[in-house]
Coordinates of C-alpha atoms in Angstrom, one line a residue:
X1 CA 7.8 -10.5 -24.0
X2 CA 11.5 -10.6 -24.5
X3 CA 12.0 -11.8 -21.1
X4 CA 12.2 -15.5 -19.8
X5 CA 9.3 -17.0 -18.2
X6 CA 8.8 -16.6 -14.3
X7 CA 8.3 -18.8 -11.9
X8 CA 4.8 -18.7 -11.2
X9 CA 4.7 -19.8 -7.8
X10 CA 6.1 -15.8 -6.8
X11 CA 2.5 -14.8 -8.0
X12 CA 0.6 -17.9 -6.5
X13 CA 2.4 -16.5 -3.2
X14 CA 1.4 -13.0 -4.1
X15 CA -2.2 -13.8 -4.8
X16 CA -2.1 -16.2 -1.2
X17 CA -1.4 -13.3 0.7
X18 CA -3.3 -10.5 -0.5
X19 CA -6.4 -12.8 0.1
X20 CA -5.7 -13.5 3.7
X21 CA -5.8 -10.0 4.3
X22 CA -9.2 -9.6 2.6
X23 CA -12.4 -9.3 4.3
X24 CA -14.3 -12.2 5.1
X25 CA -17.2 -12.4 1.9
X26 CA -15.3 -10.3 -0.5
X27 CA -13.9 -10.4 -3.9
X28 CA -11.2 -8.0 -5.3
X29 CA -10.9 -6.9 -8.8
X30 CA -8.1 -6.0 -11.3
X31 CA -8.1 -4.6 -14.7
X32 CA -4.7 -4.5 -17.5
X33 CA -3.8 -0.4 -18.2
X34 CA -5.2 0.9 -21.5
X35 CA -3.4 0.7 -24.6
X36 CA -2.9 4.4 -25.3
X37 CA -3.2 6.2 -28.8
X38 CA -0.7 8.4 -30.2
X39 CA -3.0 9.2 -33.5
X40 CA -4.5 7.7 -36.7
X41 CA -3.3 4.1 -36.2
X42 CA -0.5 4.3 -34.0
X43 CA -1.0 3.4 -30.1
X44 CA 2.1 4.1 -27.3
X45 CA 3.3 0.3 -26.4
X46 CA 2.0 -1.3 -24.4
X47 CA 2.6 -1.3 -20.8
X48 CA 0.7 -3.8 -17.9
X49 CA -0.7 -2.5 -14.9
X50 CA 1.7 -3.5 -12.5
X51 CA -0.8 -4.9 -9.7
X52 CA -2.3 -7.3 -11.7
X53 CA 1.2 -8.4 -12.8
X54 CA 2.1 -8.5 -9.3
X55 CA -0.8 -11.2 -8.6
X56 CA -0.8 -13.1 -11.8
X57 CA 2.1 -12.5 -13.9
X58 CA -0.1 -12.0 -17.3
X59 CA 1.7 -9.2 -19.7
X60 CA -1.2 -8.6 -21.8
X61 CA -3.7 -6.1 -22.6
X62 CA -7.6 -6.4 -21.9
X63 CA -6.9 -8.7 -19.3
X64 CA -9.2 -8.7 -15.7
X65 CA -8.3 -10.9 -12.4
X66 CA -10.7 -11.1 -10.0
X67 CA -10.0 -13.0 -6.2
X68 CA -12.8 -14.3 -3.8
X69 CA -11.4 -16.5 -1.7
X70 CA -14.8 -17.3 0.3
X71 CA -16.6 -17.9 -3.3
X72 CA -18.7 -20.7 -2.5
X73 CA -17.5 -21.9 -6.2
X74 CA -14.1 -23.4 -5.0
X75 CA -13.7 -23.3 -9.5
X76 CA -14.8 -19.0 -8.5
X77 CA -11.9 -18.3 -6.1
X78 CA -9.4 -16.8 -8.6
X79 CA -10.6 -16.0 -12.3
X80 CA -8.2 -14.6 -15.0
X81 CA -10.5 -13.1 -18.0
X82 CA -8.6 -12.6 -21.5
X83 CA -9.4 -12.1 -24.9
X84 CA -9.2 -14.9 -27.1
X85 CA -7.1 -15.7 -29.1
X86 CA -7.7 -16.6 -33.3
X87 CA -5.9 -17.0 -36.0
X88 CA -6.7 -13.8 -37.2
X89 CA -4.7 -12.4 -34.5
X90 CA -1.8 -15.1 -34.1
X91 CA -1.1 -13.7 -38.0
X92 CA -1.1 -10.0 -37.1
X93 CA -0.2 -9.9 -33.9
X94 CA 1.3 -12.7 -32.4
X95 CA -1.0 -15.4 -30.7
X96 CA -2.3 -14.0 -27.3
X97 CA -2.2 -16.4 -24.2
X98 CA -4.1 -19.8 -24.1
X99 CA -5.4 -20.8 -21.6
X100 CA -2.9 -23.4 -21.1
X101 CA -0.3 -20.8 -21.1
X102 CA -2.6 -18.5 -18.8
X103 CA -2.3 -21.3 -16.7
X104 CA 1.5 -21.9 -16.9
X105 CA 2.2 -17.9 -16.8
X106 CA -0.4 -17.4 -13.5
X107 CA -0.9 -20.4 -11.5
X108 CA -4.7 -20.0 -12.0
X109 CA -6.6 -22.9 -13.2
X110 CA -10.4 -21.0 -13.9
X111 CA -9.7 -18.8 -17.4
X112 CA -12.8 -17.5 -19.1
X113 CA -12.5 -15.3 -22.4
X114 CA -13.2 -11.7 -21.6
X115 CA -16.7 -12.2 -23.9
X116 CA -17.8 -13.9 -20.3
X117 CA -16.9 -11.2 -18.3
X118 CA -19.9 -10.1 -17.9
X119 CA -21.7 -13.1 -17.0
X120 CA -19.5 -14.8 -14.5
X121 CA -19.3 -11.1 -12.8
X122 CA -22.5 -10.7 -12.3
X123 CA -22.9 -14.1 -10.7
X124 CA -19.7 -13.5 -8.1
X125 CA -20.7 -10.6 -7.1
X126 CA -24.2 -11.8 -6.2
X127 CA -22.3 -13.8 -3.6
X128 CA -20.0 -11.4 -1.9
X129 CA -20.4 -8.3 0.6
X130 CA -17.5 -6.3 -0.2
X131 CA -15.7 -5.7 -3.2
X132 CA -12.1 -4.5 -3.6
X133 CA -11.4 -1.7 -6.1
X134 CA -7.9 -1.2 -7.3
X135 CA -6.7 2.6 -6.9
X136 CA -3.2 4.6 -7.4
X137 CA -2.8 6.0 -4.4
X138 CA 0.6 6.3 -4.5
X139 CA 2.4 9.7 -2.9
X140 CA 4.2 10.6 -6.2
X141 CA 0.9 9.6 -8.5
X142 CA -0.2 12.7 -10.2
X143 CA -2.2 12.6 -13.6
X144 CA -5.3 13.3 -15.6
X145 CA -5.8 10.8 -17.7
X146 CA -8.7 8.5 -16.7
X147 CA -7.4 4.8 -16.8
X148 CA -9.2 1.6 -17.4
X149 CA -9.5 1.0 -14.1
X150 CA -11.2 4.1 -12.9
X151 CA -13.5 3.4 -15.7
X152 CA -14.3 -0.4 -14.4
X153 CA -14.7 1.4 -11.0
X154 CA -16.8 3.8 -11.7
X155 CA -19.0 1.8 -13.4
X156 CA -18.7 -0.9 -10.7
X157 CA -20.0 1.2 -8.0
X158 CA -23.3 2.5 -10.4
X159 CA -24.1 -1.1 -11.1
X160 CA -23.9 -2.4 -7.9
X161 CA -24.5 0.5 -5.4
X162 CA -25.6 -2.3 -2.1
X163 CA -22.3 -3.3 -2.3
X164 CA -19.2 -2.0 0.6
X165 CA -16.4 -0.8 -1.6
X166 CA -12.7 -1.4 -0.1
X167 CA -9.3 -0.3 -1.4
X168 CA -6.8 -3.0 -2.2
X169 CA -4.2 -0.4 -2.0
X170 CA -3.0 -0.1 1.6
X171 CA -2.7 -4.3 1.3
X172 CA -0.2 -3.8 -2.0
X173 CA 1.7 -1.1 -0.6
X174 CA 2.8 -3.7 2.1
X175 CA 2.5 -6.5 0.6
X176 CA 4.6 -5.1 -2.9
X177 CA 7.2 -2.8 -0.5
X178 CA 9.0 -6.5 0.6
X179 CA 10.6 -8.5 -2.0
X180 CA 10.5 -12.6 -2.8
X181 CA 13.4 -13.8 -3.5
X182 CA 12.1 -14.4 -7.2
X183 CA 11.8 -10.5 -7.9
X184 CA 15.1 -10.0 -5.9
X185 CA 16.6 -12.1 -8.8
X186 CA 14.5 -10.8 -11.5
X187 CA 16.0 -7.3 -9.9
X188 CA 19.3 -8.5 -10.3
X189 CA 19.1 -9.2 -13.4
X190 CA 17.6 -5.7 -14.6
X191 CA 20.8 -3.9 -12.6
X192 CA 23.2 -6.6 -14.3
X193 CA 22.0 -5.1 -17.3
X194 CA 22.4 -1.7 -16.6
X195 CA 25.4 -2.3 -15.5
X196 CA 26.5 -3.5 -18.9
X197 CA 25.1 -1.1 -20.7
X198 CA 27.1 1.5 -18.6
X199 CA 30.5 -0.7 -19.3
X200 CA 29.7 -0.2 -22.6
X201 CA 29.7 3.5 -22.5
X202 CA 32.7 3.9 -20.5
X203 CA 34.6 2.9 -23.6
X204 CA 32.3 5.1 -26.3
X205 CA 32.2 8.7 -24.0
X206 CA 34.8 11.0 -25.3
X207 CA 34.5 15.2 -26.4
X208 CA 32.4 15.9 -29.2
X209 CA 29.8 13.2 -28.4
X210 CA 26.1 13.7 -28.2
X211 CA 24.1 13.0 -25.2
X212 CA 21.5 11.1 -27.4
X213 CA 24.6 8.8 -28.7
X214 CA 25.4 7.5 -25.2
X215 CA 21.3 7.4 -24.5
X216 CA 21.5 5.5 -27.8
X217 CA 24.7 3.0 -26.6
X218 CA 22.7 2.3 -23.5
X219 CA 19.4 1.2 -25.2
X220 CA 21.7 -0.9 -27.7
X221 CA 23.0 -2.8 -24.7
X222 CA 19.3 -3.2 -22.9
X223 CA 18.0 -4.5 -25.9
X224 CA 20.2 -7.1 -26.5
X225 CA 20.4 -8.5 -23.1
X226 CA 16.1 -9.0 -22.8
X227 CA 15.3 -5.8 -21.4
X228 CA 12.6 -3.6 -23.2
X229 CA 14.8 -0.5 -22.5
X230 CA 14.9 2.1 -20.0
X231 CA 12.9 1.7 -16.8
X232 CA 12.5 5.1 -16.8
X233 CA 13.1 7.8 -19.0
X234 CA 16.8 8.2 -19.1
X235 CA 18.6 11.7 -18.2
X236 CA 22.0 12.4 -20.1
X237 CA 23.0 15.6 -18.2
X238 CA 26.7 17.0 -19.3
X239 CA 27.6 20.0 -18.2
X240 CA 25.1 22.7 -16.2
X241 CA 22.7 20.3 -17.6
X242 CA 23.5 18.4 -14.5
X243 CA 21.1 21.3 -12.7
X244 CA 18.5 20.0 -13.9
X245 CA 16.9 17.4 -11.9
X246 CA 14.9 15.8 -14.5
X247 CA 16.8 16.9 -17.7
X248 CA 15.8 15.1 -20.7
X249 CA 16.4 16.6 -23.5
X250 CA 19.7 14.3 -23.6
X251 CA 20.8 16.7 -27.3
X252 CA 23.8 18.7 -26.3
X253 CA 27.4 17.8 -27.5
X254 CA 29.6 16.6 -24.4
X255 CA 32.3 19.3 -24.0
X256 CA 36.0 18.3 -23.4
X257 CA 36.4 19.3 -19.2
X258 CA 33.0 18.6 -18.4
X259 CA 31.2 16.2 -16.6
X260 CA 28.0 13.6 -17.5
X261 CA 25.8 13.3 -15.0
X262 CA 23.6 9.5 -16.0
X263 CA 20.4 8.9 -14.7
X264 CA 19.5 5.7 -15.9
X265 CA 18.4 1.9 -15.5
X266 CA 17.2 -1.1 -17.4
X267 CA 14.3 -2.8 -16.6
X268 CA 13.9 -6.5 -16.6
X269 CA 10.6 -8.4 -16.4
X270 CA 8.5 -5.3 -15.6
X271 CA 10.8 -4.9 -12.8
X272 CA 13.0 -1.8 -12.2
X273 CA 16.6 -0.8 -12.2
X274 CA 17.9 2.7 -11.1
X275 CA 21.4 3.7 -11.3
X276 CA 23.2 7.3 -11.4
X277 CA 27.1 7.9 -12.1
X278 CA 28.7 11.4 -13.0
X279 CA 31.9 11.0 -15.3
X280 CA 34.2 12.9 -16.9
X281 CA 33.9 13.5 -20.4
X282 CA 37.8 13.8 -21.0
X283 CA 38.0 10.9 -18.9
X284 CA 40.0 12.2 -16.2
X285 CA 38.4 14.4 -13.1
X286 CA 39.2 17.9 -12.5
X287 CA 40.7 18.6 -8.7
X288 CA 37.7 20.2 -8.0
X289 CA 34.9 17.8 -9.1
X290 CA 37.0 14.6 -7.4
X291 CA 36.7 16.6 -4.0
X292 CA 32.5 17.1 -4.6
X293 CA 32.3 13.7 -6.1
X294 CA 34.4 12.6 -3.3
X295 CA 31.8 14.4 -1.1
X296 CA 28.6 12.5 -2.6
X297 CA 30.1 9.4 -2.0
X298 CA 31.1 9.7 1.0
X299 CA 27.5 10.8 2.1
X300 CA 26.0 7.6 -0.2
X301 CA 28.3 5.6 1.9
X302 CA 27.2 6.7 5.2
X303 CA 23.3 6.7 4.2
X304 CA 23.6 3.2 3.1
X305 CA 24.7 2.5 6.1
X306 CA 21.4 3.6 7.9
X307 CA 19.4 1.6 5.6
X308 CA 18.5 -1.7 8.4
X309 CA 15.3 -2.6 9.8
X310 CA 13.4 -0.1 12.1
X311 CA 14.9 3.1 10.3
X312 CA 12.1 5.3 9.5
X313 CA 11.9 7.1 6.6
X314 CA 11.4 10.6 7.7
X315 CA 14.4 10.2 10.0
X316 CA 16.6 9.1 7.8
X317 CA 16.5 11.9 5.6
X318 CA 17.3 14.1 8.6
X319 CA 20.4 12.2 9.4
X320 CA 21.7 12.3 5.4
X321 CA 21.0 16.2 5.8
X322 CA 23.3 16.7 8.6
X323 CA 25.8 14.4 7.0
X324 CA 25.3 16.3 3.4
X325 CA 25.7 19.8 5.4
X326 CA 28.9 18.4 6.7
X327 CA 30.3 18.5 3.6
X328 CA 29.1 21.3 2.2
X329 CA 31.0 23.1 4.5
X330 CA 34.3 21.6 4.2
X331 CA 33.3 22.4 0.1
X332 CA 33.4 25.9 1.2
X333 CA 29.6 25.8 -0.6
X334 CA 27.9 26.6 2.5
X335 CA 29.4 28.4 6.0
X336 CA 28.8 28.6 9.9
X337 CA 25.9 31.3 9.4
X338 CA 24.3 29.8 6.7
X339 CA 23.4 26.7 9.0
X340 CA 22.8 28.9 12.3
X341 CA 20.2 30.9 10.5
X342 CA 18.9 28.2 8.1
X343 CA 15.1 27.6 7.9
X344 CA 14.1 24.4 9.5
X345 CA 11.7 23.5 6.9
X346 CA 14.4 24.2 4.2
X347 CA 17.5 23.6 5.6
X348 CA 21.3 24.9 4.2
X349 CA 22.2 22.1 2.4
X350 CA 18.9 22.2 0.6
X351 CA 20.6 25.2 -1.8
X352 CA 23.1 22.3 -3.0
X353 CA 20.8 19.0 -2.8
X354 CA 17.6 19.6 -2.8
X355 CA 15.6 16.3 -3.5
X356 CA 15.7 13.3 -1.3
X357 CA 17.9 10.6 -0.7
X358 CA 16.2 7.0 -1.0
X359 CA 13.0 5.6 -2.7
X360 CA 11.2 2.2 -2.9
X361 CA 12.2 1.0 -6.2
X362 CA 10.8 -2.9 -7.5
X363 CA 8.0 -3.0 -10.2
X364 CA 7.6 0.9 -10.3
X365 CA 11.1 2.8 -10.3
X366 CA 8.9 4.9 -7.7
X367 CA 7.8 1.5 -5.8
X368 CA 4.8 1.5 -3.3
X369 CA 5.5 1.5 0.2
X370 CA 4.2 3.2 3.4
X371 CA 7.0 5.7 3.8
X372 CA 5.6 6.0 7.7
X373 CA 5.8 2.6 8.7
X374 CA 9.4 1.6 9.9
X375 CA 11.9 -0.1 7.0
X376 CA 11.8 -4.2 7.4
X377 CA 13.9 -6.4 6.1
X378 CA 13.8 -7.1 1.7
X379 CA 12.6 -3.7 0.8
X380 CA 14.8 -2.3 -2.0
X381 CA 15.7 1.2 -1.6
X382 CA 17.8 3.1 -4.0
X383 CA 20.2 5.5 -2.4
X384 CA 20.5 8.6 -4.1
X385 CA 22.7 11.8 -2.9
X386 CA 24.0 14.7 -5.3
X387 CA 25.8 18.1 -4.9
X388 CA 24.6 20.6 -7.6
X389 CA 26.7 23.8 -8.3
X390 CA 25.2 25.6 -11.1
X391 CA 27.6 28.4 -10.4
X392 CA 30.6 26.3 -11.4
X393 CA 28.8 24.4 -14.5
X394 CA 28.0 20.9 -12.8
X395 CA 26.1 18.4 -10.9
X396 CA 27.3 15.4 -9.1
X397 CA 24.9 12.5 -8.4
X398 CA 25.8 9.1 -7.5
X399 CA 23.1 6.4 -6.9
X400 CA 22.5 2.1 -6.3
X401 CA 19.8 -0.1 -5.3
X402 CA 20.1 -1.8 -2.1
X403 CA 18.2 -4.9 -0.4
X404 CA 17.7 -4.3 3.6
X405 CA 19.0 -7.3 5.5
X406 CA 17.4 -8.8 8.7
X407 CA 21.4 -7.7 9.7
X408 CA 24.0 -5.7 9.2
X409 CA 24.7 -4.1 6.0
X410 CA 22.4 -3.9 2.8
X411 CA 23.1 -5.8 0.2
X412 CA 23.5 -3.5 -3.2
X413 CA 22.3 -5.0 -6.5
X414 CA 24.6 -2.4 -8.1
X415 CA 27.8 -3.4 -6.5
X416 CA 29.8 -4.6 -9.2
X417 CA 28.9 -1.2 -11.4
X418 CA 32.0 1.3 -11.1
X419 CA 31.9 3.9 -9.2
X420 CA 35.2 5.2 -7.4
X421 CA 37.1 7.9 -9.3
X422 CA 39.9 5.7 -9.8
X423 CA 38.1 3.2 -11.5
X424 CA 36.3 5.0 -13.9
X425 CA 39.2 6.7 -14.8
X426 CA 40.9 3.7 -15.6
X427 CA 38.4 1.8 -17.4
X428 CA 37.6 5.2 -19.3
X429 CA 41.3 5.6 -20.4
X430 CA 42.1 2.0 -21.0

């Protein structure tokens, strides 16, 4: 990994409290993703599931954790299983983790080799009740590709049928929604990079540039400052490409007048980053886009604002419409009868800003959380409002990450990354 070692007590921590909220007599279990294959030879890289990464810190493929905190086997009561490692592989691949460095990486003394699995499992789960199954049960998950995990699951529940099956995933969306101060840090560090990368570009952006050149100045910058790219993938919108919420394509030329809309963040250490600015490609804003990128930020502003322990979720969002409608009016994008007569389920303002403002954010860019249960102190939110105008050939969208405090404001990772007109315009034309 091109990242520096982390401090393993955040995931001796992370393991301590998922067990206490385990059932008394059970064991949970957790499997590494897949590695994917692309065709003949040639696999997607390689990506760690980020639960088990969350309770062990191991960045490695064909690894399996398994938890029983009751094990009558105090040498049982947290197991990492990994292939091992040869000198066949140290030559073409790198050497895999010892079990020294298991050890160092995880906090967890007991390391089998994978070839043990088997065995060792059988014997554990002779001795529990219940056994935890890891699923993605996360609002946004949506695919059809069967992962390693469902596999192990599914195979899990054939094998051993007597057995109570429970979810881990209620206890990781809490337990994964509130940052340590380690993954704060490691957080900081992924939106310091972004926020090089987008110093960087400042200076490069001019007319006549392609969107895959800036997408190109960003990943220079990631790379060399540890990060394995984008956390995400990265949405260089100029133009009505703006109107595109999840534009991609990033291969038009950047057109003197226009505006850039950047959708993009660094990820550091498996954790996320998430930053949006709209610029001017000319380096200078028109009259009209300073007063609806005046707009966004001045909603932004006000939202972050709201962002303090006890805020729910749901409400929130209400309060940003009314505060997004507000403006749309003084735009002159939206009038008195379109908000009498407005649909309650889609409001006005939904014409012009149609997606919502905030979003865990931490080792998935779309971080668990229960959206339902009131915001507490160290989740991460990003903050995200935008004013689309296809009509008049742009989108603005402005966007940080931001820590809740037990008081008063948030604290934004992103607060040293440009983002008043004035600033970008100087730096832009400097």
């Amino acid at each position: 990994m091109k990242y520096q070692l982390i401090d393993n007590q955040l995931f001796i921590k992370n393991r301590k409290n998922f067990m206490a909220q385990m059932k008394s007599n059970s064991l949970a279990v957790f499997n590494s993703n897949d590695v994917y294959p692309i065709g003949a030879d040639s696999t997607i890289p390689f990506q760690q599931d980020r639960n088990i990464f969350y309770l062990s810190g191991v960045d490695q493929e064909d690894s399996i954790l398994v938890l029983f905190p009751d094990c009558p086997n105090p040498k049982h009561r947290e197991i990492l299983f990994l292939t091992e490692t040869n000198d066949h592989i140290a030559v073409w691949e790198g050497e895999k983790l010892t079990k020294e460095k298991a050890l160092e990486t995880s906090g967890i003394k007991t390391v089998y080799w994978l070839q043990d699995f088997d065995k060792i499992f059988k014997e554990v789960m002779a001795q529990c009740e219940t056994v935890y199954i890891n699923t993605n049960e996360h609002y946004r998950a949506n695919t059809d590709t069967q992962t390693r995990e469902d596999r192990f699951n599914k195979k899990l529940k054939e094998q051993y049928p007597a057995h109570s099956v429970a979810k881990s995933n209620p206890i990781l969306q809490r337990l994964r929604s509130v940052k340590d101060k380690i993954e704060l840090d490691i957080m900081q560090q992924a939106c310091n990079i972004t926020e090089k990368g987008f110093r960087r570009l400042l200076n490069f952006v001019k007319p006549g540039v392609m969107e895959y050149e800036i997408e190109a100045e960003l990943m220079h910058e990631f790379l060399r400052n540890r990060s394995r790219g984008f956390a995400y993938t990265p949405i260089v919108a100029s133009g009505n490409n703006a109107n595109v919420l999840h534009y991609i394509h990033n291969n038009q030329e950047c057109q003197a007048g226009d505006l850039i809309l950047l959708d993009v963040g660094a990820e550091y250490a498996n954790y996320s980053s998430d930053m949006t600015r709209t610029i001017p490609v000319s380096g200078k804003f028109n009259d009209r886009q300073k007063a609806v990128y005046n707009s966004v930020n001045h909603v932004k502003k006000e939202a972050e604002k709201m962002l303090v322990p006890g805020t729910i979720w749901a409400e929130y969002h209400v309060e940003v419409g009314k505060l997004m409608t507000s403006e749309l009016l003084k735009l002159g994008l939206l009038d008195k009868a379109d908000v009498q007569n407005e649909n309650p389920d889609w409001p006005a303002y939904k014409k012009y800003f149609m997606h919502g403002t905030s979003h865990h954010i931490g080792l998935d860019t779309h971080d668990y959380g229960l959206l339902h249960e009131p915001m507490t102190a160290n989740m991460v939110f990003t903050v995200e409002p935008g004013i689309y105008i296809p009509k008049e050939g742009f989108g603005i969208r402005l966007e940080d990450d931001l820590v809740i405090q037990e008081s008063g404001a948030p604290k934004n990772l992103m607060g040293n990354i440009p983002i008043e007109i004035e600033e970008i315009e100087d730096i832009m034309n400097s």
